[in-house]
XYZ file of N, CA, C and O in Angstrom:
364
model
N 21.736 35.207 -49.757
C 20.634 34.347 -49.638
C 19.048 35.247 -49.907
O 18.712 36.183 -49.485
N 18.179 34.198 -50.577
C 17.338 34.926 -51.044
C 16.086 35.180 -50.481
O 16.316 34.168 -49.490
N 15.134 35.703 -50.670
C 14.190 35.895 -50.064
C 13.315 34.408 -49.645
O 12.744 33.936 -48.874
N 13.171 33.641 -50.892
C 12.568 32.377 -51.232
C 13.434 31.085 -50.315
O 12.594 30.586 -49.714
N 14.892 31.593 -50.370
C 15.602 30.532 -49.295
C 15.355 30.741 -47.764
O 15.608 29.998 -47.139
N 15.342 31.996 -47.131
C 15.082 32.524 -46.336
C 13.498 31.593 -45.632
O 13.749 31.153 -44.624
N 12.610 31.877 -46.438
C 11.171 31.185 -46.477
C 11.321 30.012 -46.177
O 10.516 29.055 -45.277
N 11.932 29.123 -47.333
C 12.258 27.642 -47.267
C 13.055 27.156 -45.798
O 12.401 26.443 -44.988
N 14.003 28.128 -45.178
C 14.624 27.834 -44.077
C 13.653 28.029 -42.694
O 13.602 27.153 -42.116
N 12.622 29.051 -43.012
C 11.648 29.346 -42.028
C 10.845 28.289 -41.624
O 10.348 27.816 -40.837
N 10.156 28.129 -43.226
C 9.036 27.156 -42.879
C 9.944 25.385 -42.674
O 9.109 24.835 -41.700
N 11.065 25.186 -42.895
C 11.662 23.988 -42.218
C 12.006 24.142 -40.764
O 11.857 23.240 -39.625
N 11.938 25.244 -40.309
C 11.968 25.537 -38.963
C 11.152 25.622 -38.410
O 10.585 24.623 -37.011
N 10.016 25.997 -39.069
C 8.404 25.486 -38.482
C 8.099 24.012 -38.255
O 7.743 23.634 -37.303
N 8.597 23.264 -39.094
C 7.876 22.101 -39.168
C 8.881 21.016 -38.433
O 8.303 20.591 -37.963
N 10.275 21.654 -38.054
C 11.105 21.203 -36.843
C 10.071 21.212 -35.564
O 10.222 20.085 -34.688
N 10.213 22.575 -35.336
C 9.309 22.887 -34.330
C 7.967 22.141 -33.993
O 7.604 21.616 -32.997
N 7.170 21.810 -35.296
C 5.903 21.081 -34.990
C 5.881 19.697 -34.691
O 5.642 19.062 -33.896
N 7.283 19.318 -35.496
C 7.461 17.724 -35.014
C 7.921 17.509 -33.432
O 7.581 16.611 -32.664
N 8.761 18.614 -32.706
C 8.856 18.517 -31.791
C 7.830 18.685 -30.449
O 8.109 17.997 -29.261
N 7.047 19.463 -31.029
C 5.986 19.771 -30.040
C 4.922 18.187 -30.277
O 4.413 18.535 -29.378
N 4.575 17.847 -31.124
C 4.245 16.480 -31.548
C 5.005 15.066 -30.579
O 4.202 15.013 -30.041
N 6.499 15.480 -30.569
C 6.712 14.482 -29.672
C 6.959 15.152 -28.223
O 6.726 13.966 -27.271
N 6.600 16.567 -28.048
C 6.298 16.645 -26.326
C 5.150 16.334 -26.118
O 4.865 15.612 -25.310
N 4.179 16.322 -27.218
C 2.607 15.845 -26.738
C 2.336 14.584 -26.662
O 1.947 13.881 -25.374
N 2.952 14.036 -27.082
C 3.329 11.962 -26.634
C 3.675 11.629 -25.690
O 3.064 10.880 -24.923
N 5.220 12.343 -25.358
C 5.813 12.101 -23.849
C 5.070 12.717 -22.909
O 4.823 12.011 -21.893
N 4.108 13.675 -23.212
C 3.027 14.153 -21.989
C 2.057 13.220 -21.562
O 1.735 12.945 -20.659
N 1.610 12.624 -23.027
C 0.446 11.585 -23.240
C 0.889 10.349 -21.976
O 0.272 9.774 -21.018
N 2.393 10.069 -22.245
C 2.622 8.568 -21.844
C 2.964 9.036 -20.388
O 2.749 8.108 -19.230
N 3.758 10.400 -20.117
C 3.781 10.595 -18.668
C 2.320 10.707 -17.746
O 1.971 10.343 -16.592
N 1.218 11.443 -18.253
C -0.189 11.224 -18.038
C -0.738 9.751 -17.746
O -1.372 9.652 -16.398
N -0.453 8.637 -18.271
C -1.004 7.503 -18.210
C -0.128 6.905 -16.971
O -0.813 6.058 -16.334
N 1.205 7.200 -17.223
C 1.658 6.523 -15.867
C 1.671 7.182 -14.904
O 1.080 6.435 -13.763
N 1.389 8.677 -14.362
C 0.697 9.135 -13.545
C -0.781 8.403 -13.073
O -0.607 8.491 -11.978
N -1.531 8.387 -13.907
C -2.705 7.593 -13.800
C -2.690 6.315 -13.131
O -2.900 5.835 -11.952
N -1.741 5.227 -13.842
C -1.236 4.333 -13.085
C -0.457 4.158 -11.984
O -1.828 3.018 -10.786
N -0.023 5.200 -11.348
C 0.793 5.232 -10.344
C -0.468 5.719 -9.230
O -0.074 5.121 -8.078
N -1.255 6.436 -9.649
C -2.379 7.078 -9.079
C -3.335 5.757 -8.164
O -3.650 5.654 -6.967
N -3.568 4.970 -9.168
C -4.487 3.971 -9.065
C -3.605 2.873 -8.255
O -3.976 2.115 -7.340
N -2.400 2.537 -8.325
C -1.380 1.469 -7.443
C -1.513 1.977 -5.907
O -1.645 1.315 -5.424
N -1.176 3.469 -5.970
C -1.449 4.223 -4.504
C -2.709 3.642 -3.690
O -2.690 3.549 -2.878
N -3.974 3.912 -4.737
C -5.210 3.627 -4.195
C -5.446 2.512 -3.724
O -5.828 1.904 -2.570
N -5.016 1.427 -4.693
C -4.844 -0.244 -4.219
C -3.908 -0.216 -2.959
O -4.389 -1.109 -1.937
N -3.185 0.415 -2.542
C -2.172 0.023 -1.777
C -2.829 0.769 -0.364
O -2.674 -0.042 0.749
N -3.096 1.703 -0.088
C -4.214 2.092 0.601
C -5.381 1.408 1.123
O -5.267 1.317 2.509
N -5.860 0.877 0.256
C -7.023 0.014 0.617
C -6.450 -1.687 0.743
O -7.321 -1.638 2.075
N -5.238 -1.975 0.535
C -4.880 -2.849 1.234
C -3.961 -2.591 2.779
O -4.521 -3.596 3.371
N -3.828 -1.415 2.865
C -3.296 -1.070 4.292
C -4.354 -1.048 5.159
O -4.013 -1.392 6.131
N -5.494 -0.538 4.479
C -6.818 -0.320 5.668
C -7.167 -2.070 5.789
O -7.465 -1.992 7.099
N -7.123 -2.710 5.020
C -7.560 -3.820 5.565
C -6.752 -5.035 6.376
O -6.745 -5.784 6.951
N -5.240 -4.480 5.933
C -4.119 -5.582 6.680
C -4.191 -4.272 8.398
O -4.039 -5.277 9.360
N -4.560 -3.420 8.465
C -4.532 -2.789 9.921
C -5.915 -3.620 10.303
O -5.764 -3.661 11.386
N -7.055 -3.518 9.640
C -8.054 -4.302 10.210
C -7.967 -5.431 10.979
O -8.111 -6.323 11.804
N -6.933 -6.565 10.186
C -6.772 -7.573 10.228
C -5.580 -7.662 11.651
O -6.148 -8.775 12.363
N -4.933 -7.068 11.565
C -4.193 -7.078 12.234
C -4.538 -6.683 13.555
O -4.575 -7.418 15.248
N -5.438 -5.715 13.574
C -6.553 -5.255 14.762
C -7.123 -6.720 15.735
O -7.169 -7.048 16.818
N -7.781 -7.412 14.714
C -8.517 -8.544 15.025
C -7.532 -9.561 15.586
O -7.891 -10.521 16.839
N -6.012 -9.868 14.691
C -5.468 -10.785 15.082
C -4.905 -10.347 16.846
O -5.055 -11.263 18.064
N -4.804 -8.722 17.011
C -4.447 -8.229 18.142
C -5.246 -8.503 19.247
O -5.232 -9.103 20.452
N -6.743 -8.602 18.947
C -7.920 -8.866 20.196
C -7.518 -10.470 20.503
O -7.866 -10.435 21.461
N -7.850 -11.184 18.976
C -7.306 -12.516 19.442
C -6.051 -13.207 20.560
O -6.498 -13.624 21.329
N -5.215 -12.678 20.395
C -3.911 -12.732 21.190
C -4.218 -12.058 23.024
O -3.925 -13.104 23.605
N -5.238 -11.345 22.542
C -5.339 -10.819 24.136
C -6.253 -11.707 24.394
O -6.062 -12.374 25.936
N -7.169 -12.351 23.947
C -8.338 -13.022 24.578
C -7.686 -14.280 24.717
O -7.977 -14.966 25.684
N -6.511 -14.915 24.170
C -6.164 -16.010 24.406
C -5.178 -16.055 25.251
O -5.322 -17.100 26.363
N -4.483 -14.860 25.789
C -3.793 -14.673 26.934
C -4.480 -14.792 28.195
O -4.198 -15.092 29.486
N -5.976 -14.052 28.073
C -6.888 -14.269 29.296
C -7.328 -15.255 29.508
O -7.149 -15.847 30.729
N -7.380 -16.441 28.553
C -7.777 -17.786 28.384
C -6.782 -18.628 29.371
O -7.419 -19.154 30.820
N -5.742 -18.410 28.952
C -4.252 -18.926 29.632
C -4.433 -18.739 30.956
O -3.844 -19.418 32.019
N -4.312 -17.447 31.209
C -4.093 -16.839 32.679
C -5.169 -17.304 33.730
O -4.970 -17.824 34.535
N -6.170 -17.266 33.124
C -7.757 -18.220 33.812
C -7.508 -19.250 33.906
O -7.267 -20.375 34.894
N -6.714 -20.501 32.706
C -6.578 -21.675 32.995
C -5.545 -21.955 33.987
O -5.617 -22.884 34.438
N -4.742 -21.440 33.864
C -2.976 -20.990 35.204
C -3.786 -21.226 36.371
O -3.790 -21.777 37.106
N -4.959 -20.310 36.488
C -5.242 -19.866 37.794
C -6.502 -20.934 38.337
O -5.868 -21.861 39.574
N -7.024 -22.037 37.511
C -7.945 -22.843 37.609
C -6.752 -24.086 38.162
O -6.943 -24.738 39.296
N -5.175 -24.312 36.951
C -5.187 -25.463 37.535
C -4.273 -25.479 38.862
O -4.056 -26.082 39.463
N -3.916 -23.746 39.434
C -3.542 -23.677 40.560
C -4.059 -23.894 41.673
O -3.608 -24.581 42.684
N -5.587 -23.553 41.770
C -6.420 -23.625 42.654
C -6.605 -25.175 42.598
O -7.091 -26.252 43.967
N -6.463 -26.071 41.850
C -6.601 -27.417 41.807
C -5.461 -28.216 42.192
O -6.276 -29.146 43.075
N -4.755 -27.802 41.891
C -3.037 -28.397 42.875
C -3.489 -28.231 44.316
O -3.220 -28.902 44.902
N -3.583 -26.704 44.439
C -3.905 -26.708 45.967
C -4.807 -27.319 46.700
O -4.722 -27.796 47.655
N -6.088 -27.673 45.964
C -7.265 -28.420 46.527
C -6.730 -30.057 46.844
O -6.714 -30.219 47.697
N -5.816 -30.256 45.253
C -5.309 -31.595 45.856
C -4.338 -31.745 46.486
O -4.110 -33.175 47.495
N -3.355 -30.636 46.939
C -2.340 -30.615 48.244
C -3.042 -30.868 49.277
O -2.497 -31.396 50.350
N -4.384 -29.941 49.361
C -5.168 -30.098 50.907
C -5.452 -31.655 51.027
O -5.587 -32.063 52.281
N -6.112 -32.306 50.027
C -6.707 -33.003 50.115
C -5.449 -34.199 50.792
O -5.624 -35.519 51.231
N -4.667 -34.135 49.859
C -3.189 -35.046 50.440
C -2.643 -34.923 51.839
O -2.685 -36.027 52.079
N -2.746 -33.390 52.296
C -1.907 -33.174 53.641
C -3.177 -33.856 54.729
O -3.016 -33.871 55.763
N -4.465 -33.528 54.335
C -5.412 -33.945 54.953
C -5.907 -35.672 55.357
O -6.207 -35.729 56.616
N -5.444 -36.559 54.673
C -5.384 -37.789 54.828
C -4.081 -38.417 55.688
O -3.327 -38.463 55.897
């Protein structure tokens, strides 16, 4: 193999490495874009989770309030029934 043939092979190898490097750069760019998109999705999910937690807390408070109202109404109904029983028994 002559020196020119060796140089030609070396130049071909260098070109092949450049092409592989360019492909690697493209792949890295695509991975960086995907990473950025995933990071944005995670941020949106976190914001959504925070909002969901807030709404859940509000609903839980409304359930506690409703439970208290129902218990109060049950106590009023019980007293009313006792009063009616007392009136019926007194007649």
